[in-house]
Tab-separated table of C-alpha atoms and ligand atoms in Angstrom:
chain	number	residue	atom	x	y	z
A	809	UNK	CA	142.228	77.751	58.997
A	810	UNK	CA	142.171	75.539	55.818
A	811	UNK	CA	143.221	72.017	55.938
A	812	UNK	CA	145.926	72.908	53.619
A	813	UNK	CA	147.118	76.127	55.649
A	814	UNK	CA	146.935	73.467	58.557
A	815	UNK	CA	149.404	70.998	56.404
A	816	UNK	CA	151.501	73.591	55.550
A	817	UNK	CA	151.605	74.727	59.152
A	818	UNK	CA	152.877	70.999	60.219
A	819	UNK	CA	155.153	70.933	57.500
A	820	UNK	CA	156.706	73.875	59.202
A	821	UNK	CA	157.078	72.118	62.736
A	822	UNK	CA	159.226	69.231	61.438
A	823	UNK	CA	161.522	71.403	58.822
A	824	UNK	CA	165.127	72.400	60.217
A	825	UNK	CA	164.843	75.244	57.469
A	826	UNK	CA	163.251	79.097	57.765
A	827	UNK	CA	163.747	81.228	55.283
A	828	UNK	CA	163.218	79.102	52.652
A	829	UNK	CA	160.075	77.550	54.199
A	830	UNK	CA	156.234	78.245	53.356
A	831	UNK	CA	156.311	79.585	57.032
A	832	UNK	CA	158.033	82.625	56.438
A	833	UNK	CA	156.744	83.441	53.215
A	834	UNK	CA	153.300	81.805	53.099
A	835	UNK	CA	152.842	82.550	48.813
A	836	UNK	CA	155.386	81.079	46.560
A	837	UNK	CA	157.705	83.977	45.294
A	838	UNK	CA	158.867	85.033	42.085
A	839	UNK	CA	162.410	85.219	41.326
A	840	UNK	CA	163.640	87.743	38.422
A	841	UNK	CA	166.644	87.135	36.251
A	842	UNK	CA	167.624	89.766	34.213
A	843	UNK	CA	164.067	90.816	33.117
A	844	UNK	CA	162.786	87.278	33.508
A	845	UNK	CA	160.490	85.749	36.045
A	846	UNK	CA	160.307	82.634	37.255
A	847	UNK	CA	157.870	81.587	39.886
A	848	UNK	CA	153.601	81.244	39.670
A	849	UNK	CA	151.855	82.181	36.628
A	850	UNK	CA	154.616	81.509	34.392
A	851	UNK	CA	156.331	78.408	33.015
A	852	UNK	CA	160.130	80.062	31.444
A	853	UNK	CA	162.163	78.537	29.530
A	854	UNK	CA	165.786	78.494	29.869
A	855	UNK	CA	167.964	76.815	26.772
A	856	UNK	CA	171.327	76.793	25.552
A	857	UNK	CA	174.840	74.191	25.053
A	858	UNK	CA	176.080	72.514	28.021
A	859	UNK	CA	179.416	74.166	27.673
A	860	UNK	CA	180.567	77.447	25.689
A	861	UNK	CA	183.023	76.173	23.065
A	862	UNK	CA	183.864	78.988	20.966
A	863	UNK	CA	181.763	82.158	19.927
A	864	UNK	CA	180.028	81.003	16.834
A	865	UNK	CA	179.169	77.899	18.524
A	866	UNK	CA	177.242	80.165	21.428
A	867	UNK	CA	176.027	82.107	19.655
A	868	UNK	CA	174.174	79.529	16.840
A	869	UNK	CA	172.768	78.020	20.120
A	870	UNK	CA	171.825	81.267	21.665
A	871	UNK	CA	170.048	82.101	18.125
A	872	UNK	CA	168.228	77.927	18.652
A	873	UNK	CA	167.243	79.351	22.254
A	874	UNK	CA	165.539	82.210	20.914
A	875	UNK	CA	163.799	80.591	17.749
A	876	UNK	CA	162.099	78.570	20.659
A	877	UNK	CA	161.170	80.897	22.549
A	878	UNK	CA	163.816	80.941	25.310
A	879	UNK	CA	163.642	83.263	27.642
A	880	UNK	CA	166.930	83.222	28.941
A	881	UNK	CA	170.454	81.278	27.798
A	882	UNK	CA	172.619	78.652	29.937
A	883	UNK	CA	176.102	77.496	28.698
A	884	UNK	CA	178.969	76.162	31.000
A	885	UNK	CA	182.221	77.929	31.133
A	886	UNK	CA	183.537	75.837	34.239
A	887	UNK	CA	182.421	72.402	33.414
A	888	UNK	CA	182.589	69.747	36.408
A	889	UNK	CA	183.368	66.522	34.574
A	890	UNK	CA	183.535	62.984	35.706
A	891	UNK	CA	187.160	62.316	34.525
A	892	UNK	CA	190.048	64.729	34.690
A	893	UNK	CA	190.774	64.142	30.938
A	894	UNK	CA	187.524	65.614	29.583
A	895	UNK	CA	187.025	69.123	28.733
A	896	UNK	CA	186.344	71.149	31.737
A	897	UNK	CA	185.192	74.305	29.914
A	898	UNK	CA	187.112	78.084	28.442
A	899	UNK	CA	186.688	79.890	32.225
A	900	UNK	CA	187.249	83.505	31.737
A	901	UNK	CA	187.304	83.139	27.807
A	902	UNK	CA	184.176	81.521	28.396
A	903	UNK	CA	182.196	83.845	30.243
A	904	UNK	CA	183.674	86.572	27.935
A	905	UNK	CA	181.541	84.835	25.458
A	906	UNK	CA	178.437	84.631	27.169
A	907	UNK	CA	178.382	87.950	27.849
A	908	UNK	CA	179.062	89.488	24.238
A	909	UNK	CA	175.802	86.817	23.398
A	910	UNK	CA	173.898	88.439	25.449
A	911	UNK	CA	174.862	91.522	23.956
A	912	UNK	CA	173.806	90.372	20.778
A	913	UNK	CA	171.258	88.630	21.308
A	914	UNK	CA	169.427	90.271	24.169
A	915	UNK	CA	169.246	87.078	26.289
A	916	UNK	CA	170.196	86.990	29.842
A	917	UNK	CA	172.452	83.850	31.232
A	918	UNK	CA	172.746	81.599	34.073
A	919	UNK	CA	176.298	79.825	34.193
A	920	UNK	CA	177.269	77.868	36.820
A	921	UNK	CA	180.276	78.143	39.351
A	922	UNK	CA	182.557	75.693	40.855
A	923	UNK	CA	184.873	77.106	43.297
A	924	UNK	CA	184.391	79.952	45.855
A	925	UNK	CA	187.710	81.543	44.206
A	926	UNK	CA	185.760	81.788	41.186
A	927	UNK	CA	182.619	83.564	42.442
A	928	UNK	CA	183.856	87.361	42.064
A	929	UNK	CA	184.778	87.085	38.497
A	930	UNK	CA	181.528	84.912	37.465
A	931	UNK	CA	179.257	87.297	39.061
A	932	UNK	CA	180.768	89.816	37.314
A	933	UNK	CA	179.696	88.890	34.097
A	934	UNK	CA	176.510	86.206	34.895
A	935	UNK	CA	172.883	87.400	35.650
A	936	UNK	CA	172.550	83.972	37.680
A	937	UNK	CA	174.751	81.502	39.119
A	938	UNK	CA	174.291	77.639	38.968
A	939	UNK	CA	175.302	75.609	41.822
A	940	UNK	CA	175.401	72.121	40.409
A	941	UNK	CA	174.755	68.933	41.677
A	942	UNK	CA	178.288	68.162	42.424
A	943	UNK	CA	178.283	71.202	44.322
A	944	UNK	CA	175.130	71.293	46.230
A	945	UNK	CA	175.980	70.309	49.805
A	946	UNK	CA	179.840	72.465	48.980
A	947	UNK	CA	178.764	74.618	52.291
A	948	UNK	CA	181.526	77.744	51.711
A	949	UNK	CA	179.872	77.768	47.668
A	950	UNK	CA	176.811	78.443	49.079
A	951	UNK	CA	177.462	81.069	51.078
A	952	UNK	CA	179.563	82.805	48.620
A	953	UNK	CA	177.055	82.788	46.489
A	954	UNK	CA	174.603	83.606	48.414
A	955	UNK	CA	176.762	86.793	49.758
A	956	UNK	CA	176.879	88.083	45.842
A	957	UNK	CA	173.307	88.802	45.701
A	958	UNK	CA	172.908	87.725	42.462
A	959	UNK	CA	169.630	85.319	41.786
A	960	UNK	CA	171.085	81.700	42.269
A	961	UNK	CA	169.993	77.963	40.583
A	962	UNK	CA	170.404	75.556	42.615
A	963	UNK	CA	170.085	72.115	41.397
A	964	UNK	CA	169.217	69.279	43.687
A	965	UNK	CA	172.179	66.933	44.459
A	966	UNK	CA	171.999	64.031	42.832
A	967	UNK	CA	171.988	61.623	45.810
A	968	UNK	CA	170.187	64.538	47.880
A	969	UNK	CA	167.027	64.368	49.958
A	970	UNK	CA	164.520	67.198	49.336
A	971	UNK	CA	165.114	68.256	53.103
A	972	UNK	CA	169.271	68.018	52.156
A	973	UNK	CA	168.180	70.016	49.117
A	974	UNK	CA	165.993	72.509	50.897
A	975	UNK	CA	168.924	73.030	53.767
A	976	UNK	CA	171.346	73.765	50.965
A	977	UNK	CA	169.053	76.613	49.746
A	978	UNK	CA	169.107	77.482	53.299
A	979	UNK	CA	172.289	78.529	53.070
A	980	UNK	CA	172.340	81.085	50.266
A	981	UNK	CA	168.944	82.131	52.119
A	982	UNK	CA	171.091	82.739	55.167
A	983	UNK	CA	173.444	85.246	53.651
A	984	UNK	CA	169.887	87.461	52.590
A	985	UNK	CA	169.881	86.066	49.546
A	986	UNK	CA	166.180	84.921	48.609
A	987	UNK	CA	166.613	85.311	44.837
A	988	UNK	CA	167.057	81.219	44.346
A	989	UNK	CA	165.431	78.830	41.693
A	990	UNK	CA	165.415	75.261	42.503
A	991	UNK	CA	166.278	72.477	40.018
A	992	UNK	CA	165.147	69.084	39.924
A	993	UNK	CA	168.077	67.747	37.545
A	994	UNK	CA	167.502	63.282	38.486
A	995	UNK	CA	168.998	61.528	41.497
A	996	UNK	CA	170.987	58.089	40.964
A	997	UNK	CA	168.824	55.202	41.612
A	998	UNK	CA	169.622	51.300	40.354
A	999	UNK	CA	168.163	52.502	36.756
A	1000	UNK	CA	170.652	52.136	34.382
A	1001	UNK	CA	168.428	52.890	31.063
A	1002	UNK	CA	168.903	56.598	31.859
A	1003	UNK	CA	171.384	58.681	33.168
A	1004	UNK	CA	169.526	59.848	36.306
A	1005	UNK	CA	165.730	58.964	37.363
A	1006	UNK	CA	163.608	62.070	36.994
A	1007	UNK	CA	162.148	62.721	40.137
A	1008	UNK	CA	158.850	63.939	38.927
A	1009	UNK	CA	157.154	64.128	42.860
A	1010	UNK	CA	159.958	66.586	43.631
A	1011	UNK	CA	158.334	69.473	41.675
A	1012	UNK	CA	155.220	69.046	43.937
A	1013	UNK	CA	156.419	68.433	47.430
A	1014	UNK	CA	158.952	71.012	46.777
A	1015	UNK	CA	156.581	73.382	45.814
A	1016	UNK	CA	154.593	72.867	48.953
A	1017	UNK	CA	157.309	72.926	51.659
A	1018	UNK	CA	159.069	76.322	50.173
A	1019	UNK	CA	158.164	79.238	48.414
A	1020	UNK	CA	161.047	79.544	46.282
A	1021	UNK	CA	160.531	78.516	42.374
A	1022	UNK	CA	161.560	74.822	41.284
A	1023	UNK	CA	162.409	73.834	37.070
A	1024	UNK	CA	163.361	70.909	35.671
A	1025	UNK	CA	166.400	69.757	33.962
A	1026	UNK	CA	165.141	66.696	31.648
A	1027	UNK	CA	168.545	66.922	29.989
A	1028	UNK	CA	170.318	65.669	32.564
A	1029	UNK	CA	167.975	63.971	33.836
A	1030	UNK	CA	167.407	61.175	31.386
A	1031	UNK	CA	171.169	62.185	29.588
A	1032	UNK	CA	169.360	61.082	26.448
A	1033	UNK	CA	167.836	63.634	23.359
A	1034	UNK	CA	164.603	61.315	23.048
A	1035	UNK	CA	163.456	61.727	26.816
A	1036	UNK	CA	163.967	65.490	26.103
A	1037	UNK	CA	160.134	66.428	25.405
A	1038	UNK	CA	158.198	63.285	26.737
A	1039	UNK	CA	159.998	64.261	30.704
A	1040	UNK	CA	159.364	68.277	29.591
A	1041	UNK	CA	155.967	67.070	28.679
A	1042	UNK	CA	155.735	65.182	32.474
A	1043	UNK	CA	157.371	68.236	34.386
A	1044	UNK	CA	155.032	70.962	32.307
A	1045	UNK	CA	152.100	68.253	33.786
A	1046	UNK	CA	152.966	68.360	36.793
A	1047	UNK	CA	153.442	71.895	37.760
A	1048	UNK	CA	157.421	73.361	37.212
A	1049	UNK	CA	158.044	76.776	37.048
A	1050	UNK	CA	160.052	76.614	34.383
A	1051	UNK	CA	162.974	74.159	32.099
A	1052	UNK	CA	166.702	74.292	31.308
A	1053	UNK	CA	167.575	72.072	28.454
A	1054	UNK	CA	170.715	71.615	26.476
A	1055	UNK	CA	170.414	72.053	22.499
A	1056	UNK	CA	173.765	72.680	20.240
A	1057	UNK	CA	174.209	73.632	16.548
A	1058	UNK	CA	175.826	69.966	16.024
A	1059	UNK	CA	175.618	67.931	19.014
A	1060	UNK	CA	178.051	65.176	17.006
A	1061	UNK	CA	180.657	67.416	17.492
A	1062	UNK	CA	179.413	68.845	20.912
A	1063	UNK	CA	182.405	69.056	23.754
A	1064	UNK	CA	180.151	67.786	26.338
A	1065	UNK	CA	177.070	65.720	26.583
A	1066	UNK	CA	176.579	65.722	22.608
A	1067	UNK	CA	173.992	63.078	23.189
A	1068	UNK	CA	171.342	64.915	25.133
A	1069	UNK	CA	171.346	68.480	23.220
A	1070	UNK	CA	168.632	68.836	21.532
A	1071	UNK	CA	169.149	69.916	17.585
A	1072	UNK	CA	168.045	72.751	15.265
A	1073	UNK	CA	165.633	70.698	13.743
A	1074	UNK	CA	163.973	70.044	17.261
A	1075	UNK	CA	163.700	73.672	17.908
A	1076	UNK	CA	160.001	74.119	16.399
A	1077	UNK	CA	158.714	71.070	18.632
A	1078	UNK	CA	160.231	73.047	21.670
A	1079	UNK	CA	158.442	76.562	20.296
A	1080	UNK	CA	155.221	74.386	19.780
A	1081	UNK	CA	155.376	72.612	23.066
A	1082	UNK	CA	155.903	76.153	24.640
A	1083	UNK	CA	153.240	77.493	23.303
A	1084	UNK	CA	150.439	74.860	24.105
A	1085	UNK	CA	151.464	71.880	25.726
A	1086	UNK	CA	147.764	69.867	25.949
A	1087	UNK	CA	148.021	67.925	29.045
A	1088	UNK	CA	147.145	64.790	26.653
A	1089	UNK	CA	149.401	65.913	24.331
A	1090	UNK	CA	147.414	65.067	21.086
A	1091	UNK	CA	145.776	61.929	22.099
A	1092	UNK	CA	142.067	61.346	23.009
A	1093	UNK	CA	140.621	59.721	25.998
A	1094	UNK	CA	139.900	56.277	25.773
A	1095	UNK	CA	136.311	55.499	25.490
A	1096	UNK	CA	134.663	53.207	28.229
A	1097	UNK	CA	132.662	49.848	27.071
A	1098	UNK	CA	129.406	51.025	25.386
A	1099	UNK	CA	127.180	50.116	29.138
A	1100	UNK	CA	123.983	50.411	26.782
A	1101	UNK	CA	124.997	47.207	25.463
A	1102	UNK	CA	126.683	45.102	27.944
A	1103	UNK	CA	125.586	42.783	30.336
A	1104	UNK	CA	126.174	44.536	33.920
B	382	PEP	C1	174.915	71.432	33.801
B	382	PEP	O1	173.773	71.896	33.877
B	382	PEP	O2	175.725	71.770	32.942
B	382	PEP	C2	175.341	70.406	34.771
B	382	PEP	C3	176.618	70.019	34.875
B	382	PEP	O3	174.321	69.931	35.476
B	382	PEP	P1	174.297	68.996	36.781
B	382	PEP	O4	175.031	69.749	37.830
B	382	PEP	O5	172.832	68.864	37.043
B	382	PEP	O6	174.931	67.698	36.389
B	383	MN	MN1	175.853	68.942	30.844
Protein backbone atom coordinates (compact mmCIF):
# COMPACT_ATOMS: atom_id res chain seq x y z
CA UNK A 1 0.00 0.00 0.00
CA UNK A 2 1.07 3.59 -1.00
CA UNK A 3 1.56 6.20 1.55
CA UNK A 4 -1.19 8.04 -0.04
CA UNK A 5 -3.67 4.92 -0.23
CA UNK A 6 -2.51 4.69 3.53
CA UNK A 7 -3.67 8.58 4.09
CA UNK A 8 -6.61 8.11 2.38
CA UNK A 9 -7.30 4.97 4.37
CA UNK A 10 -6.96 7.16 7.80
CA UNK A 11 -8.91 9.77 6.40
CA UNK A 12 -11.59 7.17 6.23
CA UNK A 13 -11.33 6.10 10.03
CA UNK A 14 -12.05 9.59 11.41
CA UNK A 15 -14.95 10.65 8.70
CA UNK A 16 -18.69 10.22 10.03
CA UNK A 17 -19.51 10.08 6.15
CA UNK A 18 -19.66 6.79 3.58
CA UNK A 19 -20.90 7.20 0.54
CA UNK A 20 -19.45 10.20 -0.23
CA UNK A 21 -16.01 9.18 1.09
CA UNK A 22 -12.77 8.02 -0.94
CA UNK A 23 -13.51 4.69 0.97
CA UNK A 24 -16.31 3.62 -0.92
CA UNK A 25 -15.37 4.82 -4.15
CA UNK A 26 -11.55 4.86 -4.09
CA UNK A 27 -11.30 7.09 -7.84
CA UNK A 28 -12.93 10.41 -7.96
CA UNK A 29 -16.19 10.09 -10.11
CA UNK A 30 -17.58 11.91 -12.85
CA UNK A 31 -20.85 13.45 -12.63
CA UNK A 32 -22.91 14.12 -16.04
CA UNK A 33 -25.33 16.96 -16.51
CA UNK A 34 -27.23 16.89 -19.41
CA UNK A 35 -24.39 15.76 -21.77
CA UNK A 36 -21.78 17.44 -19.61
CA UNK A 37 -19.14 16.01 -17.36
CA UNK A 38 -17.74 17.22 -14.57
CA UNK A 39 -15.17 15.36 -12.59
CA UNK A 40 -11.14 14.34 -13.62
CA UNK A 41 -9.83 15.18 -16.90
CA UNK A 42 -11.99 18.03 -17.44
CA UNK A 43 -12.23 21.58 -16.10
CA UNK A 44 -16.32 22.77 -17.33
CA UNK A 45 -17.48 25.73 -17.29
CA UNK A 46 -20.77 26.72 -16.09
CA UNK A 47 -21.95 30.62 -16.79
CA UNK A 48 -24.97 32.55 -16.83
CA UNK A 49 -27.08 35.77 -14.69
CA UNK A 50 -27.62 35.30 -11.14
CA UNK A 51 -31.32 35.52 -11.58
CA UNK A 52 -33.66 35.04 -14.79
CA UNK A 53 -35.28 38.45 -15.33
CA UNK A 54 -37.13 38.25 -18.42
CA UNK A 55 -36.49 36.15 -21.69
CA UNK A 56 -34.33 38.43 -23.71
CA UNK A 57 -32.32 39.08 -20.74
CA UNK A 58 -31.60 35.00 -20.48
CA UNK A 59 -31.24 34.50 -23.31
CA UNK A 60 -28.39 37.50 -24.27
CA UNK A 61 -26.60 35.84 -21.26
CA UNK A 62 -27.13 32.34 -22.37
CA UNK A 63 -25.74 33.57 -25.96
CA UNK A 64 -22.38 35.41 -23.44
CA UNK A 65 -22.19 31.72 -21.90
CA UNK A 66 -21.77 30.16 -25.10
CA UNK A 67 -19.41 32.79 -26.88
CA UNK A 68 -17.13 31.63 -23.90
CA UNK A 69 -17.31 28.51 -24.18
CA UNK A 70 -19.83 27.50 -21.49
CA UNK A 71 -20.70 24.33 -21.25
CA UNK A 72 -23.73 24.56 -19.43
CA UNK A 73 -26.10 27.77 -18.17
CA UNK A 74 -27.06 28.80 -14.41
CA UNK A 75 -29.71 31.53 -13.72
CA UNK A 76 -31.85 31.82 -10.46
CA UNK A 77 -35.55 31.61 -10.64
CA UNK A 78 -35.99 31.35 -6.70
CA UNK A 79 -33.53 33.83 -5.46
CA UNK A 80 -32.69 33.65 -1.55
CA UNK A 81 -32.01 37.28 -0.71
CA UNK A 82 -30.74 38.94 2.37
CA UNK A 83 -33.73 41.36 2.83
CA UNK A 84 -37.36 40.58 2.18
CA UNK A 85 -37.65 43.72 -0.05
CA UNK A 86 -35.25 42.59 -2.79
CA UNK A 87 -36.21 40.66 -5.73
CA UNK A 88 -36.53 37.07 -4.93
CA UNK A 89 -36.72 35.81 -8.54
CA UNK A 90 -39.97 34.91 -11.49
CA UNK A 91 -40.46 31.03 -9.92
CA UNK A 92 -42.44 29.13 -12.38
CA UNK A 93 -42.21 32.03 -15.05
CA UNK A 94 -38.71 31.69 -14.40
CA UNK A 95 -37.93 28.26 -14.98
CA UNK A 96 -40.32 28.47 -18.01
CA UNK A 97 -37.58 30.59 -19.31
CA UNK A 98 -34.72 28.56 -18.70
CA UNK A 99 -36.06 25.88 -20.27
CA UNK A 100 -37.19 27.50 -23.73
CA UNK A 101 -33.10 28.77 -23.52
CA UNK A 102 -32.10 25.70 -23.49
CA UNK A 103 -34.20 24.96 -26.27
CA UNK A 104 -32.65 27.51 -28.18
CA UNK A 105 -29.63 27.48 -27.35
CA UNK A 106 -28.74 23.87 -26.71
CA UNK A 107 -27.33 24.52 -23.20
CA UNK A 108 -28.28 22.51 -20.27
CA UNK A 109 -29.09 24.41 -16.72
CA UNK A 110 -28.53 24.10 -13.14
CA UNK A 111 -31.04 26.36 -11.05
CA UNK A 112 -31.20 26.22 -7.64
CA UNK A 113 -34.14 25.33 -5.17
CA UNK A 114 -35.26 26.69 -1.96
CA UNK A 115 -38.03 24.87 -0.44
CA UNK A 116 -38.86 21.10 -0.43
CA UNK A 117 -42.48 22.23 -1.80
CA UNK A 118 -40.70 23.46 -4.69
CA UNK A 119 -38.61 20.40 -5.65
CA UNK A 120 -41.29 18.53 -7.98
CA UNK A 121 -41.89 21.41 -10.22
CA UNK A 122 -38.00 22.49 -10.46
CA UNK A 123 -36.97 19.09 -11.33
CA UNK A 124 -39.33 19.07 -13.81
CA UNK A 125 -37.86 21.49 -15.89
CA UNK A 126 -33.88 21.71 -14.44
CA UNK A 127 -31.10 19.22 -15.54
CA UNK A 128 -29.45 20.04 -11.99
CA UNK A 129 -30.49 21.44 -8.83
CA UNK A 130 -28.47 23.96 -6.66
CA UNK A 131 -28.65 23.73 -3.03
CA UNK A 132 -27.26 27.04 -1.88
CA UNK A 133 -25.40 28.10 0.88
CA UNK A 134 -28.33 29.27 2.81
CA UNK A 135 -29.64 25.97 2.32
CA UNK A 136 -26.87 23.60 2.88
CA UNK A 137 -27.36 22.14 6.36
CA UNK A 138 -31.73 22.51 5.39
CA UNK A 139 -31.75 18.51 6.23
CA UNK A 140 -35.54 17.72 4.56
CA UNK A 141 -33.90 19.87 1.13
CA UNK A 142 -31.44 17.47 0.98
CA UNK A 143 -33.18 14.60 0.99
CA UNK A 144 -35.73 15.77 -1.38
CA UNK A 145 -33.36 16.39 -3.58
CA UNK A 146 -31.53 13.76 -3.28
CA UNK A 147 -34.86 11.44 -3.72
CA UNK A 148 -35.36 13.24 -7.40
CA UNK A 149 -32.40 11.69 -8.85
CA UNK A 150 -31.48 14.45 -10.69
CA UNK A 151 -27.48 15.44 -10.52
CA UNK A 152 -27.34 18.00 -7.55
CA UNK A 153 -24.75 21.26 -6.75
CA UNK A 154 -24.20 21.64 -3.64
CA UNK A 155 -22.45 24.65 -2.49
CA UNK A 156 -20.57 24.72 0.75
CA UNK A 157 -22.33 26.73 3.53
CA UNK A 158 -20.91 29.70 4.08
CA UNK A 159 -20.01 29.30 7.78
CA UNK A 160 -19.64 25.38 7.05
CA UNK A 161 -16.76 23.07 7.90
CA UNK A 162 -15.63 20.79 5.04
CA UNK A 163 -16.73 17.75 7.33
CA UNK A 164 -20.39 19.90 7.83
CA UNK A 165 -20.11 20.25 4.06
CA UNK A 166 -19.21 16.68 3.27
CA UNK A 167 -22.19 15.37 5.82
CA UNK A 168 -24.60 17.55 3.90
CA UNK A 169 -23.64 15.72 0.64
CA UNK A 170 -24.17 12.77 2.75
CA UNK A 171 -27.49 13.27 2.74
CA UNK A 172 -28.50 13.46 -0.92
CA UNK A 173 -25.90 10.41 -1.05
CA UNK A 174 -28.21 8.66 1.37
CA UNK A 175 -31.33 8.78 -0.71
CA UNK A 176 -28.97 6.85 -3.78
CA UNK A 177 -28.29 9.82 -5.17
CA UNK A 178 -24.41 10.00 -6.09
CA UNK A 179 -24.84 12.41 -9.02
CA UNK A 180 -23.54 15.61 -6.73
CA UNK A 181 -20.99 18.45 -7.62
CA UNK A 182 -19.53 20.28 -4.81
CA UNK A 183 -19.08 24.09 -4.70
CA UNK A 184 -16.65 26.04 -2.95
CA UNK A 185 -18.69 29.48 -3.14
CA UNK A 186 -16.36 31.64 0.19
CA UNK A 187 -17.10 31.28 3.89
CA UNK A 188 -17.48 34.58 6.13
CA UNK A 189 -14.34 35.36 7.86
CA UNK A 190 -13.42 39.07 9.55
CA UNK A 191 -12.46 40.20 5.77
CA UNK A 192 -14.50 42.85 4.87
CA UNK A 193 -12.67 43.85 1.37
CA UNK A 194 -14.66 40.99 -0.22
CA UNK A 195 -17.82 39.54 0.09
CA UNK A 196 -16.71 36.05 1.22
CA UNK A 197 -12.93 34.69 1.59
CA UNK A 198 -12.26 32.18 -1.15
CA UNK A 199 -11.31 29.16 0.40
CA UNK A 200 -8.77 28.08 -2.09
CA UNK A 201 -7.43 24.77 0.28
CA UNK A 202 -11.03 23.53 0.04
CA UNK A 203 -10.67 22.38 -3.62
CA UNK A 204 -7.73 20.14 -2.47
CA UNK A 205 -8.69 18.60 0.81
CA UNK A 206 -12.04 18.14 -0.64
CA UNK A 207 -10.82 16.43 -3.42
CA UNK A 208 -8.91 14.02 -1.28
CA UNK A 209 -11.50 13.06 1.38
CA UNK A 210 -14.45 12.36 -1.39
CA UNK A 211 -14.76 11.30 -4.73
CA UNK A 212 -17.44 13.47 -5.77
CA UNK A 213 -16.42 16.61 -8.16
CA UNK A 214 -15.80 20.13 -6.42
CA UNK A 215 -16.02 23.89 -8.71
CA UNK A 216 -15.63 27.09 -7.69
CA UNK A 217 -17.87 30.00 -7.47
CA UNK A 218 -15.38 33.18 -7.60
CA UNK A 219 -18.52 35.25 -8.11
CA UNK A 220 -19.71 34.94 -4.97
CA UNK A 221 -16.92 34.45 -3.57
CA UNK A 222 -15.16 37.77 -3.79
CA UNK A 223 -18.94 39.53 -4.80
CA UNK A 224 -16.74 41.78 -6.90
CA UNK A 225 -16.29 41.65 -11.16
CA UNK A 226 -12.38 42.35 -10.77
CA UNK A 227 -11.64 39.18 -8.52
CA UNK A 228 -13.63 37.31 -11.26
CA UNK A 229 -10.50 35.91 -13.33
CA UNK A 230 -7.49 36.48 -10.88
CA UNK A 231 -9.66 33.75 -8.09
CA UNK A 232 -10.70 31.62 -11.57
CA UNK A 233 -7.08 31.92 -12.36
CA UNK A 234 -6.22 30.56 -8.43
CA UNK A 235 -9.03 27.78 -8.50
CA UNK A 236 -7.96 26.59 -12.33
CA UNK A 237 -4.22 26.45 -10.29
CA UNK A 238 -5.16 24.65 -7.91
CA UNK A 239 -7.08 21.80 -9.27
CA UNK A 240 -11.29 22.49 -9.57
CA UNK A 241 -13.26 20.52 -11.66
CA UNK A 242 -14.93 23.07 -13.03
CA UNK A 243 -16.50 27.19 -12.45
CA UNK A 244 -19.92 28.85 -12.18
CA UNK A 245 -19.70 32.53 -12.70
CA UNK A 246 -22.31 35.18 -13.08
CA UNK A 247 -22.08 37.46 -16.38
CA UNK A 248 -25.31 39.65 -17.59
CA UNK A 249 -25.98 41.63 -20.81
CA UNK A 250 -25.93 44.96 -18.51
CA UNK A 251 -25.00 44.24 -15.08
CA UNK A 252 -26.02 48.22 -14.24
CA UNK A 253 -29.33 47.25 -14.62
CA UNK A 254 -28.90 43.60 -13.28
CA UNK A 255 -31.81 42.53 -10.55
CA UNK A 256 -29.32 40.91 -8.41
CA UNK A 257 -25.67 41.12 -7.73
CA UNK A 258 -25.09 43.62 -10.80
CA UNK A 259 -21.67 44.15 -9.38
CA UNK A 260 -20.08 40.75 -9.76
CA UNK A 261 -21.48 39.66 -13.39
CA UNK A 262 -19.10 39.67 -15.55
CA UNK A 263 -19.88 41.76 -19.02
CA UNK A 264 -19.96 41.07 -22.78
CA UNK A 265 -16.87 42.67 -23.24
CA UNK A 266 -15.21 40.21 -20.65
CA UNK A 267 -16.48 37.27 -22.49
CA UNK A 268 -13.24 36.77 -24.82
CA UNK A 269 -10.89 36.89 -21.60
CA UNK A 270 -13.19 34.03 -20.19
CA UNK A 271 -12.96 32.02 -23.85
CA UNK A 272 -9.11 32.77 -23.69
CA UNK A 273 -8.64 31.80 -20.12
CA UNK A 274 -10.63 28.55 -21.02
CA UNK A 275 -8.71 27.69 -23.51
CA UNK A 276 -5.10 27.99 -21.99
CA UNK A 277 -4.86 29.23 -18.68
CA UNK A 278 -0.67 29.21 -18.20
CA UNK A 279 -0.21 28.51 -14.63
CA UNK A 280 1.96 31.92 -14.68
CA UNK A 281 -0.48 33.46 -16.53
CA UNK A 282 1.79 35.55 -18.91
CA UNK A 283 4.54 36.43 -16.63
CA UNK A 284 8.13 35.00 -16.53
CA UNK A 285 10.01 33.61 -13.67
CA UNK A 286 12.09 35.82 -11.88
CA UNK A 287 15.69 35.36 -12.51
CA UNK A 288 18.04 34.51 -9.48
CA UNK A 289 21.29 36.87 -8.75
CA UNK A 290 23.83 36.15 -11.56
CA UNK A 291 26.10 33.52 -8.78
CA UNK A 292 28.97 33.86 -11.52
CA UNK A 293 29.41 37.21 -10.25
CA UNK A 294 28.66 37.50 -6.67
CA UNK A 295 30.53 37.08 -3.74
CA UNK A 296 29.15 33.70 -2.02
C1 LIG B 1 -26.31 31.77 -6.47
O1 LIG B 1 -25.46 31.04 -7.00
O2 LIG B 1 -27.15 32.38 -7.12
C2 LIG B 1 -26.31 31.94 -5.01
C3 LIG B 1 -27.31 32.55 -4.37
O3 LIG B 1 -25.20 31.45 -4.45
P1 LIG B 1 -24.84 31.19 -2.91
O4 LIG B 1 -25.86 30.23 -2.41
O5 LIG B 1 -23.46 30.63 -3.00
O6 LIG B 1 -24.87 32.53 -2.23
MN1 LIG C 1 -26.04 35.72 -6.88
Amino acid sequence: MTDTQLDVRRDFVTAPYELVSRQHRPGRSTVTVGGVPFGPGTVTLVAGPCAVETPEQTLDAALMARTAGAAMLRGGAYKPRSSPYSFHGLGEDGLKILSEVRTETGLPFVTEVLDTRDVDLVASHADMLQIGTRNMQNFSLLRAAGATGLPVLLKRGMTATIEEWLLAAEYIAEQGNLNIVLCERGIRTFETATRNTLDISAVPVVQRLTHLPVIVDPSHSGGRRDLVFPLSRAAIAVGTDGLIVDLHPRPADALCDGPQALEPRDMAELAGMMREVPLLAGRLVAAGPDIEGSRR
